[in-house]
Short mmCIF file of N, CA, C and O in Angstrom, two decimals:
data_model
loop_
_atom_site.label_atom_id
_atom_site.label_comp_id
_atom_site.label_asym_id
_atom_site.label_seq_id
_atom_site.Cartn_x
_atom_site.Cartn_y
_atom_site.Cartn_z
N UNK A 29 148.13 158.84 137.22
CA UNK A 29 148.44 157.85 136.95
C UNK A 29 149.22 156.97 135.49
O UNK A 29 148.24 156.98 135.16
N UNK A 30 150.43 157.04 135.69
CA UNK A 30 151.21 156.57 134.52
C UNK A 30 152.22 155.67 134.78
O UNK A 30 152.62 155.89 135.01
N UNK A 31 152.10 154.68 133.26
CA UNK A 31 153.10 153.78 133.62
C UNK A 31 154.18 155.06 132.95
O UNK A 31 154.12 155.64 132.50
N UNK A 32 156.01 154.83 133.46
CA UNK A 32 156.86 154.97 132.50
C UNK A 32 157.56 154.05 132.55
O UNK A 32 158.82 153.42 133.14
N UNK A 33 158.59 154.65 131.30
CA UNK A 33 160.19 152.98 131.59
C UNK A 33 161.55 154.21 131.41
O UNK A 33 161.18 155.32 130.89
N UNK A 34 162.12 153.96 132.40
CA UNK A 34 163.13 154.49 133.10
C UNK A 34 164.62 153.52 132.92
O UNK A 34 164.25 152.58 133.43
N UNK A 35 165.20 153.78 131.92
CA UNK A 35 165.86 152.64 131.65
C UNK A 35 166.06 151.38 131.55
O UNK A 35 166.92 150.88 132.11
N UNK A 36 165.22 151.20 131.03
CA UNK A 36 164.64 150.02 130.56
C UNK A 36 163.83 149.05 132.44
O UNK A 36 163.17 147.31 131.90
N UNK A 37 163.45 149.98 132.88
CA UNK A 37 163.49 149.67 133.73
C UNK A 37 161.61 150.18 133.24
O UNK A 37 161.26 151.48 134.00
N UNK A 38 160.54 149.97 134.05
CA UNK A 38 159.22 150.05 134.43
C UNK A 38 158.47 150.52 136.18
O UNK A 38 159.41 150.13 136.45
N UNK A 39 158.74 151.98 135.62
CA UNK A 39 157.73 152.24 137.31
C UNK A 39 156.30 152.57 136.99
O UNK A 39 155.94 153.40 135.49
N UNK A 40 154.95 152.79 137.31
CA UNK A 40 154.28 153.59 137.67
C UNK A 40 154.55 154.25 138.70
O UNK A 40 154.91 155.44 139.63
N UNK A 41 153.82 155.83 137.83
CA UNK A 41 153.80 157.34 138.41
C UNK A 41 152.79 157.85 139.24
O UNK A 41 151.97 157.65 138.81
N UNK A 42 152.62 158.29 140.06
CA UNK A 42 151.62 158.62 140.60
C UNK A 42 151.85 160.18 141.23
O UNK A 42 152.84 161.21 141.21
N UNK A 43 150.59 160.94 140.11
CA UNK A 43 151.15 161.83 140.13
C UNK A 43 150.56 163.46 138.81
O UNK A 43 149.77 163.06 138.89
N UNK A 44 150.76 164.59 139.76
CA UNK A 44 150.13 166.01 138.67
C UNK A 44 151.57 166.94 139.01
O UNK A 44 152.13 167.34 139.81
N UNK A 45 151.07 167.41 137.57
CA UNK A 45 152.39 167.80 137.31
C UNK A 45 153.87 167.70 137.68
O UNK A 45 154.16 167.14 136.97
N UNK A 46 154.22 168.53 138.71
CA UNK A 46 155.91 168.24 138.05
C UNK A 46 155.70 166.86 140.26
O UNK A 46 156.75 166.43 140.41
N UNK A 47 154.92 166.94 140.71
CA UNK A 47 155.27 166.33 141.69
C UNK A 47 154.46 164.90 141.58
O UNK A 47 153.58 165.05 140.94
N UNK A 48 155.24 164.29 141.84
CA UNK A 48 154.68 162.93 142.03
C UNK A 48 155.60 161.85 142.79
O UNK A 48 156.22 161.90 143.96
N UNK A 49 154.76 160.58 142.53
CA UNK A 49 156.11 159.73 143.26
C UNK A 49 155.90 158.39 142.71
O UNK A 49 155.05 158.23 141.52
N UNK A 50 156.71 157.74 142.67
CA UNK A 50 157.34 156.29 141.52
C UNK A 50 157.32 155.01 142.11
O UNK A 50 158.16 155.04 143.79
N UNK A 51 157.25 154.09 141.55
CA UNK A 51 156.96 152.68 142.22
C UNK A 51 158.06 151.78 141.35
O UNK A 51 157.41 151.26 139.78
N UNK A 52 158.86 151.43 141.80
CA UNK A 52 159.34 150.38 140.44
C UNK A 52 158.77 149.42 140.25
O UNK A 52 158.51 148.19 141.22
N UNK A 53 158.02 148.67 138.89
CA UNK A 53 157.76 146.50 139.16
C UNK A 53 158.70 146.17 138.64
O UNK A 53 158.62 146.10 138.02
N UNK A 54 158.50 145.37 140.70
CA UNK A 54 159.85 144.50 139.95
C UNK A 54 158.69 143.40 139.90
O UNK A 54 159.97 142.23 139.36
N UNK A 55 158.07 142.55 139.97
CA UNK A 55 157.21 141.63 139.83
C UNK A 55 156.31 142.33 138.71
O UNK A 55 154.96 143.08 139.25
N UNK A 56 155.35 141.06 138.17
CA UNK A 56 154.57 140.52 137.81
C UNK A 56 154.04 140.15 137.71
O UNK A 56 154.39 138.43 137.46
N UNK A 57 152.31 139.87 137.70
CA UNK A 57 151.39 138.48 137.57
C UNK A 57 149.94 139.20 136.42
O UNK A 57 149.70 140.03 136.43
N UNK A 58 149.73 137.43 136.33
CA UNK A 58 148.90 137.78 135.63
C UNK A 58 149.80 135.82 133.67
O UNK A 58 150.90 136.63 134.17
N UNK A 59 148.05 135.77 133.50
CA UNK A 59 148.54 135.21 132.21
C UNK A 59 148.53 135.91 131.28
O UNK A 59 149.44 135.04 129.82
N UNK A 60 149.18 136.97 131.26
CA UNK A 60 148.89 137.14 129.90
C UNK A 60 147.79 137.57 129.12
O UNK A 60 147.92 138.08 128.32
N UNK A 61 146.82 136.72 129.05
CA UNK A 61 145.49 136.70 128.55
C UNK A 61 144.27 137.81 128.16
O UNK A 61 143.98 138.63 127.33
N UNK A 62 144.49 138.28 130.26
CA UNK A 62 143.73 139.31 130.51
C UNK A 62 144.42 140.35 130.53
O UNK A 62 143.89 142.06 130.78
N UNK A 63 145.20 140.46 131.44
CA UNK A 63 145.70 141.15 132.76
C UNK A 63 147.28 141.07 133.39
O UNK A 63 147.43 139.92 133.18
N UNK A 64 147.86 142.10 133.12
CA UNK A 64 149.11 142.13 133.83
C UNK A 64 149.38 142.75 135.14
O UNK A 64 148.82 144.14 135.41
N UNK A 65 149.46 142.67 136.76
CA UNK A 65 148.96 142.97 137.67
C UNK A 65 150.62 143.35 138.67
O UNK A 65 151.32 142.56 138.46
N UNK A 66 150.75 144.67 138.29
CA UNK A 66 152.61 143.95 139.17
C UNK A 66 152.63 145.40 140.40
O UNK A 66 151.86 145.06 141.00
N UNK A 67 153.88 144.25 140.98
CA UNK A 67 153.90 144.69 142.72
C UNK A 67 155.27 144.78 142.56
O UNK A 67 156.40 144.83 141.54
N UNK A 68 155.70 146.19 143.03
CA UNK A 68 156.72 146.18 143.26
C UNK A 68 157.10 146.99 145.30
O UNK A 68 156.78 146.54 145.85
N UNK A 69 158.52 147.85 144.74
CA UNK A 69 158.61 148.26 146.73
C UNK A 69 158.71 149.79 146.23
O UNK A 69 158.93 150.55 145.80
N UNK A 70 157.24 150.36 147.29
CA UNK A 70 157.77 151.56 147.77
C UNK A 70 157.91 152.04 149.24
O UNK A 70 157.73 151.06 149.94
N UNK A 71 158.78 152.69 149.67
CA UNK A 71 159.30 153.37 151.07
C UNK A 71 159.36 152.02 151.64
O UNK A 71 159.08 152.12 153.07
N UNK A 72 160.19 151.17 151.44
CA UNK A 72 160.31 149.90 151.87
C UNK A 72 159.53 147.92 152.60
O UNK A 72 159.47 148.01 152.41
N UNK A 73 158.49 148.66 151.32
CA UNK A 73 156.99 147.67 151.44
C UNK A 73 157.30 147.64 150.36
O UNK A 73 156.92 147.89 149.68
N UNK A 74 156.99 146.71 150.26
CA UNK A 74 155.41 145.57 148.91
C UNK A 74 154.49 145.57 148.97
O UNK A 74 154.20 146.82 150.14
N UNK A 75 154.77 146.53 147.14
CA UNK A 75 153.20 147.37 147.41
C UNK A 75 152.61 146.68 145.66
O UNK A 75 153.38 146.31 144.22
N UNK A 76 150.87 146.65 145.31
CA UNK A 76 150.56 146.09 144.72
C UNK A 76 150.20 147.08 143.83
O UNK A 76 149.21 148.35 144.86
N UNK A 77 150.73 148.16 142.11
CA UNK A 77 150.86 149.02 141.78
C UNK A 77 149.52 149.17 141.65
O UNK A 77 149.03 148.87 141.29
N UNK A 78 149.04 150.64 141.90
CA UNK A 78 147.78 151.14 141.00
C UNK A 78 146.95 150.57 140.19
O UNK A 78 146.02 150.42 139.92
N UNK A 79 148.07 150.52 138.66
CA UNK A 79 147.13 151.28 137.16
C UNK A 79 147.83 149.02 137.25
O UNK A 79 148.60 149.04 137.84
N UNK A 80 147.21 148.08 135.75
CA UNK A 80 147.90 147.04 135.70
C UNK A 80 147.29 147.17 134.43
O UNK A 80 146.23 147.76 133.52
N UNK A 81 148.66 146.43 133.43
CA UNK A 81 147.84 146.72 131.86
C UNK A 81 147.29 145.67 131.35
O UNK A 81 146.95 144.22 132.24
N UNK A 82 146.13 146.04 130.86
CA UNK A 82 144.61 145.15 130.20
C UNK A 82 145.01 145.09 128.80
O UNK A 82 144.83 145.95 127.53
N UNK A 83 145.42 143.57 128.72
CA UNK A 83 146.23 143.17 127.16
C UNK A 83 145.13 143.51 125.58
O UNK A 83 145.25 143.66 124.45
N UNK A 84 143.18 142.39 125.76
CA UNK A 84 142.84 142.57 125.13
C UNK A 84 142.52 144.50 124.89
O UNK A 84 141.49 145.08 123.80
N UNK A 85 142.23 144.80 125.47
CA UNK A 85 141.62 146.58 125.49
C UNK A 85 142.87 147.18 125.27
O UNK A 85 142.10 147.94 124.43
N UNK A 86 143.91 146.69 125.57
CA UNK A 86 145.06 147.28 125.04
C UNK A 86 145.53 149.08 125.65
O UNK A 86 146.37 149.54 125.32
N UNK A 87 145.49 148.47 127.03
CA UNK A 87 145.25 149.63 128.22
C UNK A 87 145.57 149.39 129.41
O UNK A 87 145.56 148.67 129.75
N UNK A 88 146.02 150.33 129.65
CA UNK A 88 146.68 150.50 131.26
C UNK A 88 145.39 151.39 132.07
O UNK A 88 144.46 152.05 131.56
N UNK A 89 144.85 150.38 133.50
CA UNK A 89 143.98 150.89 133.84
C UNK A 89 143.67 150.90 134.93
O UNK A 89 145.00 149.97 135.46
N UNK A 90 142.83 151.10 136.09
CA UNK A 90 143.06 150.46 137.25
C UNK A 90 143.00 149.64 137.45
O UNK A 90 142.43 148.16 137.50
N UNK A 91 144.13 149.03 138.40
CA UNK A 91 144.36 147.69 139.36
C UNK A 91 142.97 147.39 140.53
O UNK A 91 142.27 147.88 140.65
N UNK A 92 142.41 146.23 140.00
CA UNK A 92 141.59 145.06 140.50
C UNK A 92 140.96 144.98 141.86
O UNK A 92 142.35 145.32 142.76
N UNK A 93 140.42 145.76 142.87
CA UNK A 93 139.99 146.65 144.49
C UNK A 93 141.34 147.55 144.69
O UNK A 93 141.24 147.81 145.88
N UNK A 94 140.99 148.89 142.72
CA UNK A 94 142.04 149.78 143.43
C UNK A 94 141.96 150.67 143.00
O UNK A 94 141.86 151.81 142.49
N UNK A 95 140.02 150.66 142.04
CA UNK A 95 139.38 151.73 141.68
C UNK A 95 139.93 153.27 142.85
O UNK A 95 139.41 153.31 143.83
N UNK A 96 139.19 154.12 141.69
CA UNK A 96 138.94 155.52 142.46
C UNK A 96 138.25 155.53 143.60
O UNK A 96 138.78 156.55 144.96
N UNK A 97 136.80 154.77 144.27
CA UNK A 97 136.66 154.70 145.48
C UNK A 97 136.76 154.02 146.24
O UNK A 97 136.84 153.81 147.65
N UNK A 98 137.62 152.74 145.95
CA UNK A 98 138.61 151.94 146.81
C UNK A 98 139.70 152.46 147.55
O UNK A 98 140.15 153.11 147.39
N UNK A 99 139.80 152.12 148.61
CA UNK A 99 141.18 153.97 150.14
C UNK A 99 142.74 152.43 149.52
O UNK A 99 142.48 151.15 149.37
N UNK A 100 143.35 153.64 149.05
CA UNK A 100 144.56 152.71 149.27
C UNK A 100 144.92 153.56 150.20
O UNK A 100 145.48 154.91 150.27
N UNK A 101 146.66 153.09 150.77
CA UNK A 101 147.72 153.03 151.78
C UNK A 101 149.22 154.06 151.57
O UNK A 101 149.58 154.66 152.50
N UNK A 102 148.50 154.44 150.22
CA UNK A 102 150.18 154.72 149.27
C UNK A 102 150.20 155.01 148.19
O UNK A 102 148.60 155.28 147.56
N UNK A 103 150.94 156.08 147.51
CA UNK A 103 150.00 157.05 146.39
C UNK A 103 150.48 156.14 145.23
O UNK A 103 149.26 156.34 144.72
N UNK A 104 151.29 155.47 145.18
CA UNK A 104 151.32 154.56 144.71
C UNK A 104 150.10 152.71 144.15
O UNK A 104 151.14 152.32 142.67
N UNK A 105 149.54 152.68 145.03
CA UNK A 105 149.45 152.23 146.03
C UNK A 105 149.05 150.89 146.83
O UNK A 105 148.93 151.83 148.03
N UNK A 106 148.83 149.23 147.15
CA UNK A 106 147.96 148.81 148.02
C UNK A 106 148.83 148.51 148.70
O UNK A 106 150.25 147.48 147.58
N UNK A 107 149.36 148.63 149.87
CA UNK A 107 150.10 147.90 150.58
C UNK A 107 150.15 146.94 150.79
O UNK A 107 148.59 146.11 150.30
N UNK A 108 151.53 145.58 150.62
CA UNK A 108 151.13 144.53 150.70
C UNK A 108 151.65 144.07 152.46
O UNK A 108 152.17 143.98 152.85
N UNK A 109 150.97 143.37 152.93
CA UNK A 109 151.59 142.65 154.06
C UNK A 109 152.54 141.34 153.28
O UNK A 109 152.36 140.74 152.53
N UNK A 110 153.19 140.96 154.85
CA UNK A 110 153.51 140.20 154.28
C UNK A 110 153.29 138.51 153.93
O UNK A 110 153.02 138.18 153.27
N UNK A 111 152.06 138.11 155.12
CA UNK A 111 151.00 137.46 154.65
C UNK A 111 150.73 137.40 153.71
O UNK A 111 149.54 136.38 152.97
N UNK A 112 150.30 139.15 153.69
CA UNK A 112 149.01 139.37 151.99
C UNK A 112 150.56 138.89 150.17
O UNK A 112 149.84 138.54 149.74
N UNK A 113 151.65 138.98 150.47
CA UNK A 113 152.21 138.76 149.69
C UNK A 113 152.97 137.47 149.57
O UNK A 113 152.67 136.76 148.44
N UNK A 114 152.84 136.48 150.94
CA UNK A 114 152.65 134.50 150.86
C UNK A 114 151.91 134.98 149.61
O UNK A 114 152.12 133.15 149.14
N UNK A 115 149.84 135.32 150.26
CA UNK A 115 148.91 135.13 149.12
C UNK A 115 149.08 134.54 148.02
O UNK A 115 148.70 133.81 147.21
N UNK A 116 149.36 135.99 147.32
CA UNK A 116 149.91 135.98 145.90
C UNK A 116 150.65 135.37 145.16
O UNK A 116 150.17 135.03 144.91
N UNK A 117 151.79 135.63 146.32
CA UNK A 117 152.65 134.30 145.31
C UNK A 117 152.29 132.70 145.08
O UNK A 117 152.43 132.35 144.78
N UNK A 118 152.01 132.40 146.74
CA UNK A 118 151.34 130.81 146.69
C UNK A 118 150.31 130.77 145.48
O UNK A 118 149.46 129.57 144.59
N UNK A 119 149.54 131.56 144.99
CA UNK A 119 147.92 131.00 144.17
C UNK A 119 148.97 131.89 142.75
O UNK A 119 148.84 130.86 141.35
N UNK A 120 149.93 132.31 142.53
CA UNK A 120 149.89 133.06 141.36
C UNK A 120 151.15 132.68 140.59
O UNK A 120 152.43 132.25 139.57
N UNK A 121 152.62 131.16 141.78
CA UNK A 121 153.36 130.43 141.01
C UNK A 121 152.95 129.09 141.34
O UNK A 121 151.61 127.69 142.10
N UNK A 122 153.92 128.22 140.79
CA UNK A 122 153.99 126.00 140.93
C UNK A 122 154.18 125.98 141.92
O UNK A 122 153.71 124.89 142.51
N UNK A 123 155.04 126.67 142.93
CA UNK A 123 156.34 126.36 144.21
C UNK A 123 157.10 127.24 144.33
O UNK A 123 157.33 128.12 143.86
N UNK A 124 155.98 128.04 144.75
CA UNK A 124 156.33 129.38 145.94
C UNK A 124 157.02 129.05 147.14
O UNK A 124 157.30 128.02 148.41
N UNK A 125 158.91 130.14 147.21
CA UNK A 125 158.91 129.58 147.83
C UNK A 125 159.60 130.92 149.45
O UNK A 125 159.30 132.52 148.45
N UNK A 126 159.23 130.10 150.08
CA UNK A 126 159.29 130.80 151.62
C UNK A 126 160.08 130.81 152.66
O UNK A 126 159.48 129.80 152.79
N UNK A 127 160.40 132.24 152.74
CA UNK A 127 162.14 131.78 154.04
C UNK A 127 161.84 132.26 155.19
O UNK A 127 161.93 133.36 154.93
N UNK A 128 161.69 131.69 156.20
CA UNK A 128 161.19 132.95 157.53
C UNK A 128 160.61 133.39 156.78
O UNK A 128 160.24 134.89 158.21
N UNK A 129 158.64 132.64 157.33
CA UNK A 129 157.85 133.61 156.87
C UNK A 129 158.15 134.48 155.19
O UNK A 129 156.82 136.21 155.34
N UNK A 130 159.62 135.47 154.26
CA UNK A 130 158.70 135.88 154.16
C UNK A 130 159.54 135.62 152.57
O UNK A 130 159.94 134.24 151.80
N UNK A 131 158.53 135.77 152.08
CA UNK A 131 158.38 135.31 150.23
C UNK A 131 159.36 135.10 149.72
O UNK A 131 159.85 136.68 149.45
N UNK A 132 160.24 134.35 148.62
CA UNK A 132 161.56 134.74 147.74
C UNK A 132 160.80 134.53 145.99
O UNK A 132 161.05 133.37 145.86
N UNK A 133 159.98 135.44 145.39
CA UNK A 133 159.92 135.39 144.38
C UNK A 133 160.86 134.69 143.25
O UNK A 133 161.10 133.96 142.29
N UNK A 134 162.61 135.43 143.26
CA UNK A 134 163.34 135.05 143.11
C UNK A 134 163.73 133.95 142.86
O UNK A 134 164.22 133.63 141.83
N UNK A 135 162.69 133.49 144.01
CA UNK A 135 163.52 132.04 144.04
C UNK A 135 162.67 130.47 143.30
O UNK A 135 162.76 129.93 143.82
N UNK A 136 161.59 131.20 143.67
CA UNK A 136 159.58 130.43 142.78
C UNK A 136 159.81 130.07 141.24
O UNK A 136 160.07 130.37 140.82
N UNK A 137 158.93 129.10 141.11
CA UNK A 137 158.82 128.70 139.98
C UNK A 137 156.94 129.36 139.32
O UNK A 137 156.60 128.77 139.70
N UNK A 138 158.12 130.16 138.91
CA UNK A 138 156.91 131.45 138.73
C UNK A 138 155.34 130.21 137.38
O UNK A 138 156.56 129.58 136.87
N UNK A 139 154.72 131.29 136.79
CA UNK A 139 153.18 130.75 136.21
C UNK A 139 152.42 129.35 137.31
O UNK A 139 153.17 129.25 137.85
N UNK A 140 151.28 129.11 136.49
CA UNK A 140 150.91 128.38 137.48
C UNK A 140 150.92 126.89 136.35
O UNK A 140 149.93 126.83 135.57
N UNK A 141 151.53 126.32 136.94
CA UNK A 141 151.62 124.98 136.45
C UNK A 141 150.87 123.48 136.81
O UNK A 141 149.70 124.00 137.48
N UNK A 142 150.70 122.66 135.49
CA UNK A 142 150.06 121.22 136.94
C UNK A 142 150.34 120.78 138.04
O UNK A 142 150.33 120.36 138.89
N UNK A 143 151.46 121.37 138.09
CA UNK A 143 152.19 120.89 139.55
C UNK A 143 151.73 121.99 140.16
O UNK A 143 152.08 120.75 141.21
N UNK A 144 150.89 122.26 140.31
CA UNK A 144 150.43 123.36 141.93
C UNK A 144 149.44 122.75 142.14
O UNK A 144 149.02 122.98 143.81
N UNK A 145 148.99 121.74 141.36
CA UNK A 145 148.23 120.89 141.97
C UNK A 145 147.96 119.38 141.92
O UNK A 145 147.22 118.75 143.88
N UNK A 146 148.05 118.70 141.23
CA UNK A 146 149.22 117.18 141.40
C UNK A 146 150.86 117.37 142.06
O UNK A 146 151.83 117.44 141.31
#
């Protein structure tokens, strides 16, 4: 697994030699104090990418819950159901926008602020 920047866009590549699969990192979750975890699109599905960036350690490593012993269903990470994606957005935003049961991160208020609870 390796992060790659292609045309200014972060991608995660899973592969060996010239064979492999990639997924674009569309969204990033985390405060930046500990870890950045990325969500992207793979084969038309939302996927929590297999590797995350750990700021204090200054390195990439497996995303929590996606260690080598943990099963994943795509080469680049764990597919997220619509319910999973909504749950991620609800916890990691101040105001999540969900329209017709589908999360809309672009219209949501990122970060966790006081308004999340109050």
